[in-house]
């Protein structure tokens, strides 16, 4: 959201996110999901050796796959006449060439029409770039100068949305060592919007055919009638326990367009995640489109770094927008409409001091400049746009109703001078910028948004939003409000999160204590669990403040199913050494390596399909001090993944157990009532580790409006414990989530790396939802 309000591999769903939740909830049931079948199948003939990969065709296929308007099957050909070209045969006719086939598929898919331009002019521009692509496909470096210059002032090659031209030029430069500057930014931007198979150039799954076969597309019966469905007759959809997603007013299947407008002034947090996933849910529910639009109207706070990380977070969340744009793409339109508003007598220029203006608005007092002439207002507006010194204190205000009970209708500010601060995209081209309140209803309307989903904190601004669209004679947009999701001991305001970063109280926006998407993932949140949890809350208008335990409990359920199990022993204050006296008798006590042997144990005791791993057993094993202190002489204990040992002696130094002796009981069968112990063979190969546990950044569960959050900053939010862990952990990469048995789940934040000298790994403890 903007500063104006402070906002499996499959993704949340194939068709609707709630169906995924229901399917996973009834895993193991007998009811098989029904998969929709595409109406048409096209057979594309590709070179047997795939020397020239039909990448554009593949991109269009994957980008339109969710609409199920057609399917594509690839077969290999040995046709010498075609050589390295791909071909599509229909009714005895042939379309040859990757770009031509891709354009045909776009024309065959209403949902993909935006990829070929919105009119004849833009379609011609796309064709021009496709010709450029074809002519330079083997020599990207030779064409980089032309593209670099063209992209220096643009996000997309044609218009303000992804097109086939962008895909073609991306393919041209994706592996080019010469890609830099604007081209490098472009490649990163477009790559984030394309399926992984296209980005990586994955080989096609093809069947070899020795003779060319010509088959026309096979049309199948439509599963449902094609008549548009009126959402006003729908019932609210149950998503999962605790939430419903009510129908959108006036929604029509195939015509719904939603949007998510983040401001690039920070990283996405879980509140933003709820907003974007709900927007995607409704776009999928009504077979419509989701737009991502960066609200870049405040250059003093925005950075390219934030924009790129937002795109990465959206990709991680499985969000695939139909279009990515920027409010700055439409600044000139906003200026034009501002002039119109002034000319219609509905806007005026005001240089009232900020504090005085706030006082006048609070007390319903008109500004002294409210009734200035149209000519005077237009003159000051043009000066403000140029950054003239005598107009820098002016702002454009809407002339609505200073007596309104709704404060947002008391002549809000629509455009203001921003002190010549360079914009991260447009530089110093503009001196004045529209406010979010002014730009949002304009851009929503002209970009085709049908339903603007906003949190209930915007309720007062809804009247202003509709007034502006009416005053500017723009197409109206439905507003659908949903409740904000808050968490205890947490702030979600980007302004407050920025304070923590600037004060050095956290490592950065991806700190594991932060409620950002990256912070949560670094703490050990599974992205699928995060998505399922958010969608389960539904889209009701009720504002909720949640305990973190439910969030972490949902995460644990996902981790339980797939995380490997290992052993680790705490060194606080020290590990206790248990000597198993009858383990491999005949070896000298000082020959520990000879007394070790390796057994194969399950990676996951309840998931044999995950395989096995080696585990060392030795005469001397290490135990947690807290476990050793509770053991009594003569007690029979169970060493997990090994067996039972009867403890024959316990040696203490005060309250600390220094050593124990015992005998292994190979014939023991009593495992249900014994004390269970995690352990490690005492070995020089054990990996040194630091186990990190975190606390909330705030000591108070809920900060009231009249309270300063800075007064409740928790002084100690990070605790470290030295430990030794299984030698296998030196082979795991950063980001691996695992379980240390009887200790819980952990995420490997810093992996073992001898080249960098990182021989002590760092593991972040993942909460389990238990208080």
mmCIF file of N, CA and C in Angstrom, residues 568-640:
data_model
loop_
_atom_site.group_PDB
_atom_site.id
_atom_site.type_symbol
_atom_site.label_atom_id
_atom_site.label_comp_id
_atom_site.label_asym_id
_atom_site.label_seq_id
_atom_site.Cartn_x
_atom_site.Cartn_y
_atom_site.Cartn_z
ATOM 1 N N UNK A 568 21.681 -32.606 17.407
ATOM 2 C CA UNK A 568 22.545 -31.535 17.861
ATOM 3 C C UNK A 568 22.566 -31.524 19.380
ATOM 4 N N UNK A 569 23.682 -31.050 19.958
ATOM 5 C CA UNK A 569 23.845 -31.025 21.413
ATOM 6 C C UNK A 569 24.289 -29.625 21.835
ATOM 7 N N UNK A 570 23.605 -29.074 22.827
ATOM 8 C CA UNK A 570 23.950 -27.754 23.340
ATOM 9 C C UNK A 570 25.236 -27.811 24.160
ATOM 10 N N UNK A 571 26.028 -26.744 24.054
ATOM 11 C CA UNK A 571 27.254 -26.627 24.838
ATOM 12 C C UNK A 571 27.073 -25.669 26.022
ATOM 13 N N UNK A 572 25.835 -25.349 26.346
ATOM 14 C CA UNK A 572 25.554 -24.445 27.468
ATOM 15 C C UNK A 572 25.061 -25.249 28.671
ATOM 16 N N UNK A 573 25.757 -25.275 29.806
ATOM 17 C CA UNK A 573 27.109 -24.715 29.960
ATOM 18 C C UNK A 573 28.185 -25.617 29.349
ATOM 19 N N UNK A 574 27.897 -26.924 29.271
ATOM 20 C CA UNK A 574 28.800 -27.850 28.588
ATOM 21 C C UNK A 574 28.042 -29.136 28.325
ATOM 22 N N UNK A 575 28.489 -29.890 27.327
ATOM 23 C CA UNK A 575 27.858 -31.168 27.053
ATOM 24 C C UNK A 575 28.352 -32.205 28.059
ATOM 25 N N UNK A 576 27.514 -33.186 28.353
ATOM 26 C CA UNK A 576 27.907 -34.301 29.214
ATOM 27 C C UNK A 576 28.331 -35.475 28.332
ATOM 28 N N UNK A 577 29.366 -36.212 28.763
ATOM 29 C CA UNK A 577 29.895 -37.317 27.964
ATOM 30 C C UNK A 577 29.402 -38.643 28.551
ATOM 31 N N UNK A 578 28.686 -39.401 27.751
ATOM 32 C CA UNK A 578 28.236 -40.731 28.137
ATOM 33 C C UNK A 578 29.125 -41.760 27.443
ATOM 34 N N UNK A 579 29.787 -42.615 28.240
ATOM 35 C CA UNK A 579 30.606 -43.687 27.675
ATOM 36 C C UNK A 579 29.805 -44.978 27.678
ATOM 37 N N UNK A 580 29.610 -45.548 26.501
ATOM 38 C CA UNK A 580 28.908 -46.827 26.377
ATOM 39 C C UNK A 580 29.980 -47.912 26.451
ATOM 40 N N UNK A 581 30.114 -48.504 27.640
ATOM 41 C CA UNK A 581 31.273 -49.347 27.914
ATOM 42 C C UNK A 581 31.353 -50.588 27.043
ATOM 43 N N UNK A 582 30.219 -51.130 26.636
ATOM 44 C CA UNK A 582 30.268 -52.365 25.851
ATOM 45 C C UNK A 582 30.121 -52.131 24.354
ATOM 46 N N UNK A 583 30.321 -50.899 23.918
ATOM 47 C CA UNK A 583 30.235 -50.622 22.480
ATOM 48 C C UNK A 583 31.553 -50.994 21.802
ATOM 49 N N UNK A 584 31.500 -51.944 20.876
ATOM 50 C CA UNK A 584 32.658 -52.413 20.111
ATOM 51 C C UNK A 584 33.839 -52.730 21.029
ATOM 52 N N UNK A 585 33.692 -53.706 21.934
ATOM 53 C CA UNK A 585 34.791 -54.064 22.848
ATOM 54 C C UNK A 585 36.008 -54.538 22.074
ATOM 55 N N UNK A 586 37.172 -54.348 22.678
ATOM 56 C CA UNK A 586 38.417 -54.781 22.052
ATOM 57 C C UNK A 586 39.202 -53.638 21.460
ATOM 58 N N UNK A 587 38.541 -52.439 21.330
ATOM 59 C CA UNK A 587 39.263 -51.275 20.832
ATOM 60 C C UNK A 587 39.760 -50.453 22.014
ATOM 61 N N UNK A 588 40.926 -49.878 21.871
ATOM 62 C CA UNK A 588 41.497 -49.072 22.957
ATOM 63 C C UNK A 588 40.645 -47.829 23.177
ATOM 64 N N UNK A 589 40.599 -47.363 24.441
ATOM 65 C CA UNK A 589 39.794 -46.196 24.777
ATOM 66 C C UNK A 589 40.262 -44.947 24.042
ATOM 67 N N UNK A 590 41.565 -44.878 23.733
ATOM 68 C CA UNK A 590 42.058 -43.667 23.084
ATOM 69 C C UNK A 590 41.961 -43.744 21.562
ATOM 70 N N UNK A 591 41.402 -44.817 21.050
ATOM 71 C CA UNK A 591 41.247 -44.966 19.601
ATOM 72 C C UNK A 591 39.781 -44.744 19.236
ATOM 73 N N UNK A 592 39.322 -43.486 19.377
ATOM 74 C CA UNK A 592 37.897 -43.204 19.190
ATOM 75 C C UNK A 592 37.437 -43.444 17.764
ATOM 76 N N UNK A 593 38.296 -43.130 16.785
ATOM 77 C CA UNK A 593 37.868 -43.301 15.400
ATOM 78 C C UNK A 593 37.609 -44.763 15.081
ATOM 79 N N UNK A 594 38.402 -45.653 15.666
ATOM 80 C CA UNK A 594 38.191 -47.079 15.424
ATOM 81 C C UNK A 594 36.936 -47.578 16.126
ATOM 82 N N UNK A 595 36.599 -46.912 17.207
ATOM 83 C CA UNK A 595 35.422 -47.338 17.961
ATOM 84 C C UNK A 595 34.128 -46.782 17.359
ATOM 85 N N UNK A 596 34.225 -45.991 16.294
ATOM 86 C CA UNK A 596 33.046 -45.452 15.622
ATOM 87 C C UNK A 596 32.648 -46.376 14.474
ATOM 88 N N UNK A 597 31.369 -46.450 14.233
ATOM 89 C CA UNK A 597 30.909 -47.065 13.003
ATOM 90 C C UNK A 597 29.636 -46.349 12.559
ATOM 91 N N UNK A 598 29.292 -46.510 11.291
ATOM 92 C CA UNK A 598 28.216 -45.727 10.689
ATOM 93 C C UNK A 598 27.012 -46.614 10.420
ATOM 94 N N UNK A 599 25.842 -46.111 10.821
ATOM 95 C CA UNK A 599 24.585 -46.786 10.535
ATOM 96 C C UNK A 599 23.742 -45.906 9.614
ATOM 97 N N UNK A 600 22.872 -46.528 8.884
ATOM 98 C CA UNK A 600 21.942 -45.797 8.028
ATOM 99 C C UNK A 600 20.622 -45.610 8.782
ATOM 100 N N UNK A 601 20.163 -44.372 8.876
ATOM 101 C CA UNK A 601 18.910 -44.079 9.582
ATOM 102 C C UNK A 601 18.006 -43.277 8.652
ATOM 103 N N UNK A 602 16.693 -43.299 8.884
ATOM 104 C CA UNK A 602 15.778 -42.537 8.013
ATOM 105 C C UNK A 602 16.029 -41.031 8.115
ATOM 106 N N UNK A 603 15.930 -40.347 6.998
ATOM 107 C CA UNK A 603 15.996 -38.883 6.997
ATOM 108 C C UNK A 603 14.817 -38.322 7.770
ATOM 109 N N UNK A 604 13.652 -38.979 7.617
ATOM 110 C CA UNK A 604 12.421 -38.576 8.309
ATOM 111 C C UNK A 604 11.745 -39.868 8.766
ATOM 112 N N UNK A 605 11.642 -40.103 10.080
ATOM 113 C CA UNK A 605 11.119 -41.388 10.578
ATOM 114 C C UNK A 605 9.741 -41.759 10.042
ATOM 115 N N UNK A 606 8.901 -40.727 9.767
ATOM 116 C CA UNK A 606 7.546 -41.015 9.269
ATOM 117 C C UNK A 606 7.432 -40.915 7.747
ATOM 118 N N UNK A 607 8.545 -40.603 7.075
ATOM 119 C CA UNK A 607 8.502 -40.432 5.624
ATOM 120 C C UNK A 607 9.624 -41.255 4.976
ATOM 121 N N UNK A 608 9.452 -42.560 4.895
ATOM 122 C CA UNK A 608 10.523 -43.398 4.338
ATOM 123 C C UNK A 608 10.877 -43.029 2.904
ATOM 124 N N UNK A 609 9.929 -42.414 2.182
ATOM 125 C CA UNK A 609 10.208 -42.060 0.795
ATOM 126 C C UNK A 609 11.281 -40.969 0.670
ATOM 127 N N UNK A 610 11.588 -40.292 1.778
ATOM 128 C CA UNK A 610 12.633 -39.269 1.749
ATOM 129 C C UNK A 610 14.028 -39.860 1.837
ATOM 130 N N UNK A 611 14.130 -41.163 2.058
ATOM 131 C CA UNK A 611 15.414 -41.833 2.021
ATOM 132 C C UNK A 611 16.085 -41.948 3.380
ATOM 133 N N UNK A 612 17.374 -42.235 3.341
ATOM 134 C CA UNK A 612 18.150 -42.447 4.567
ATOM 135 C C UNK A 612 19.387 -41.551 4.566
ATOM 136 N N UNK A 613 20.048 -41.514 5.714
ATOM 137 C CA UNK A 613 21.289 -40.757 5.851
ATOM 138 C C UNK A 613 22.217 -41.533 6.775
ATOM 139 N N UNK A 614 23.518 -41.317 6.666
ATOM 140 C CA UNK A 614 24.455 -41.995 7.580
ATOM 141 C C UNK A 614 24.459 -41.301 8.950
ATOM 142 N N UNK A 615 24.637 -42.112 10.002
ATOM 143 C CA UNK A 615 24.730 -41.564 11.359
ATOM 144 C C UNK A 615 25.802 -42.337 12.125
ATOM 145 N N UNK A 616 26.707 -41.635 12.769
ATOM 146 C CA UNK A 616 27.807 -42.264 13.479
ATOM 147 C C UNK A 616 27.370 -42.716 14.871
ATOM 148 N N UNK A 617 27.868 -43.900 15.241
ATOM 149 C CA UNK A 617 27.707 -44.373 16.606
ATOM 150 C C UNK A 617 29.099 -44.654 17.167
ATOM 151 N N UNK A 618 29.357 -44.153 18.351
ATOM 152 C CA UNK A 618 30.672 -44.324 18.941
ATOM 153 C C UNK A 618 30.586 -44.657 20.419
ATOM 154 N N UNK A 619 31.723 -45.000 20.993
ATOM 155 C CA UNK A 619 31.767 -45.390 22.405
ATOM 156 C C UNK A 619 31.408 -44.203 23.294
ATOM 157 N N UNK A 620 31.848 -43.010 22.921
ATOM 158 C CA UNK A 620 31.535 -41.835 23.722
ATOM 159 C C UNK A 620 30.543 -40.967 22.946
ATOM 160 N N UNK A 621 29.442 -40.645 23.614
ATOM 161 C CA UNK A 621 28.431 -39.795 22.993
ATOM 162 C C UNK A 621 28.195 -38.574 23.878
ATOM 163 N N UNK A 622 27.786 -37.481 23.225
ATOM 164 C CA UNK A 622 27.525 -36.224 23.911
ATOM 165 C C UNK A 622 26.031 -36.070 24.163
ATOM 166 N N UNK A 623 25.682 -35.590 25.360
ATOM 167 C CA UNK A 623 24.293 -35.355 25.738
ATOM 168 C C UNK A 623 24.116 -33.898 26.149
ATOM 169 N N UNK A 624 22.904 -33.388 25.980
ATOM 170 C CA UNK A 624 22.582 -32.070 26.514
ATOM 171 C C UNK A 624 22.685 -32.099 28.028
ATOM 172 N N UNK A 625 23.229 -31.053 28.609
ATOM 173 C CA UNK A 625 23.379 -30.983 30.050
ATOM 174 C C UNK A 625 22.028 -31.081 30.775
ATOM 175 N N UNK A 626 21.009 -30.467 30.215
ATOM 176 C CA UNK A 626 19.701 -30.500 30.856
ATOM 177 C C UNK A 626 19.145 -31.923 30.903
ATOM 178 N N UNK A 627 19.467 -32.748 29.889
ATOM 179 C CA UNK A 627 19.040 -34.153 29.889
ATOM 180 C C UNK A 627 19.859 -34.960 30.886
ATOM 181 N N UNK A 628 21.168 -34.755 30.850
ATOM 182 C CA UNK A 628 22.056 -35.527 31.728
ATOM 183 C C UNK A 628 21.743 -35.269 33.191
ATOM 184 N N UNK A 629 21.404 -34.035 33.544
ATOM 185 C CA UNK A 629 21.140 -33.690 34.941
ATOM 186 C C UNK A 629 19.931 -34.420 35.500
ATOM 187 N N UNK A 630 19.034 -34.872 34.636
ATOM 188 C CA UNK A 630 17.819 -35.537 35.103
ATOM 189 C C UNK A 630 17.957 -37.058 35.178
ATOM 190 N N UNK A 631 19.087 -37.603 34.670
ATOM 191 C CA UNK A 631 19.270 -39.055 34.634
ATOM 192 C C UNK A 631 19.751 -39.568 36.000
ATOM 193 N N UNK A 632 19.190 -40.696 36.386
ATOM 194 C CA UNK A 632 19.588 -41.331 37.657
ATOM 195 C C UNK A 632 20.366 -42.613 37.366
ATOM 196 N N UNK A 633 21.272 -42.947 38.273
ATOM 197 C CA UNK A 633 22.005 -44.203 38.115
ATOM 198 C C UNK A 633 21.034 -45.376 38.114
ATOM 199 N N UNK A 634 21.272 -46.327 37.212
ATOM 200 C CA UNK A 634 20.404 -47.491 37.091
ATOM 201 C C UNK A 634 19.241 -47.275 36.132
ATOM 202 N N UNK A 635 19.042 -46.054 35.668
ATOM 203 C CA UNK A 635 17.918 -45.749 34.767
ATOM 204 C C UNK A 635 18.212 -46.257 33.355
ATOM 205 N N UNK A 636 17.189 -46.763 32.717
ATOM 206 C CA UNK A 636 17.283 -47.183 31.328
ATOM 207 C C UNK A 636 16.784 -46.034 30.445
ATOM 208 N N UNK A 637 17.632 -45.570 29.532
ATOM 209 C CA UNK A 637 17.275 -44.452 28.656
ATOM 210 C C UNK A 637 17.357 -44.908 27.202
ATOM 211 N N UNK A 638 16.697 -44.149 26.321
ATOM 212 C CA UNK A 638 16.713 -44.461 24.888
ATOM 213 C C UNK A 638 17.482 -43.390 24.138
ATOM 214 N N UNK A 639 18.554 -43.822 23.451
ATOM 215 C CA UNK A 639 19.261 -42.942 22.526
ATOM 216 C C UNK A 639 18.546 -43.025 21.178
ATOM 217 N N UNK A 640 17.924 -41.941 20.789
ATOM 218 C CA UNK A 640 17.130 -41.946 19.555
ATOM 219 C C UNK A 640 17.954 -42.421 18.369
#
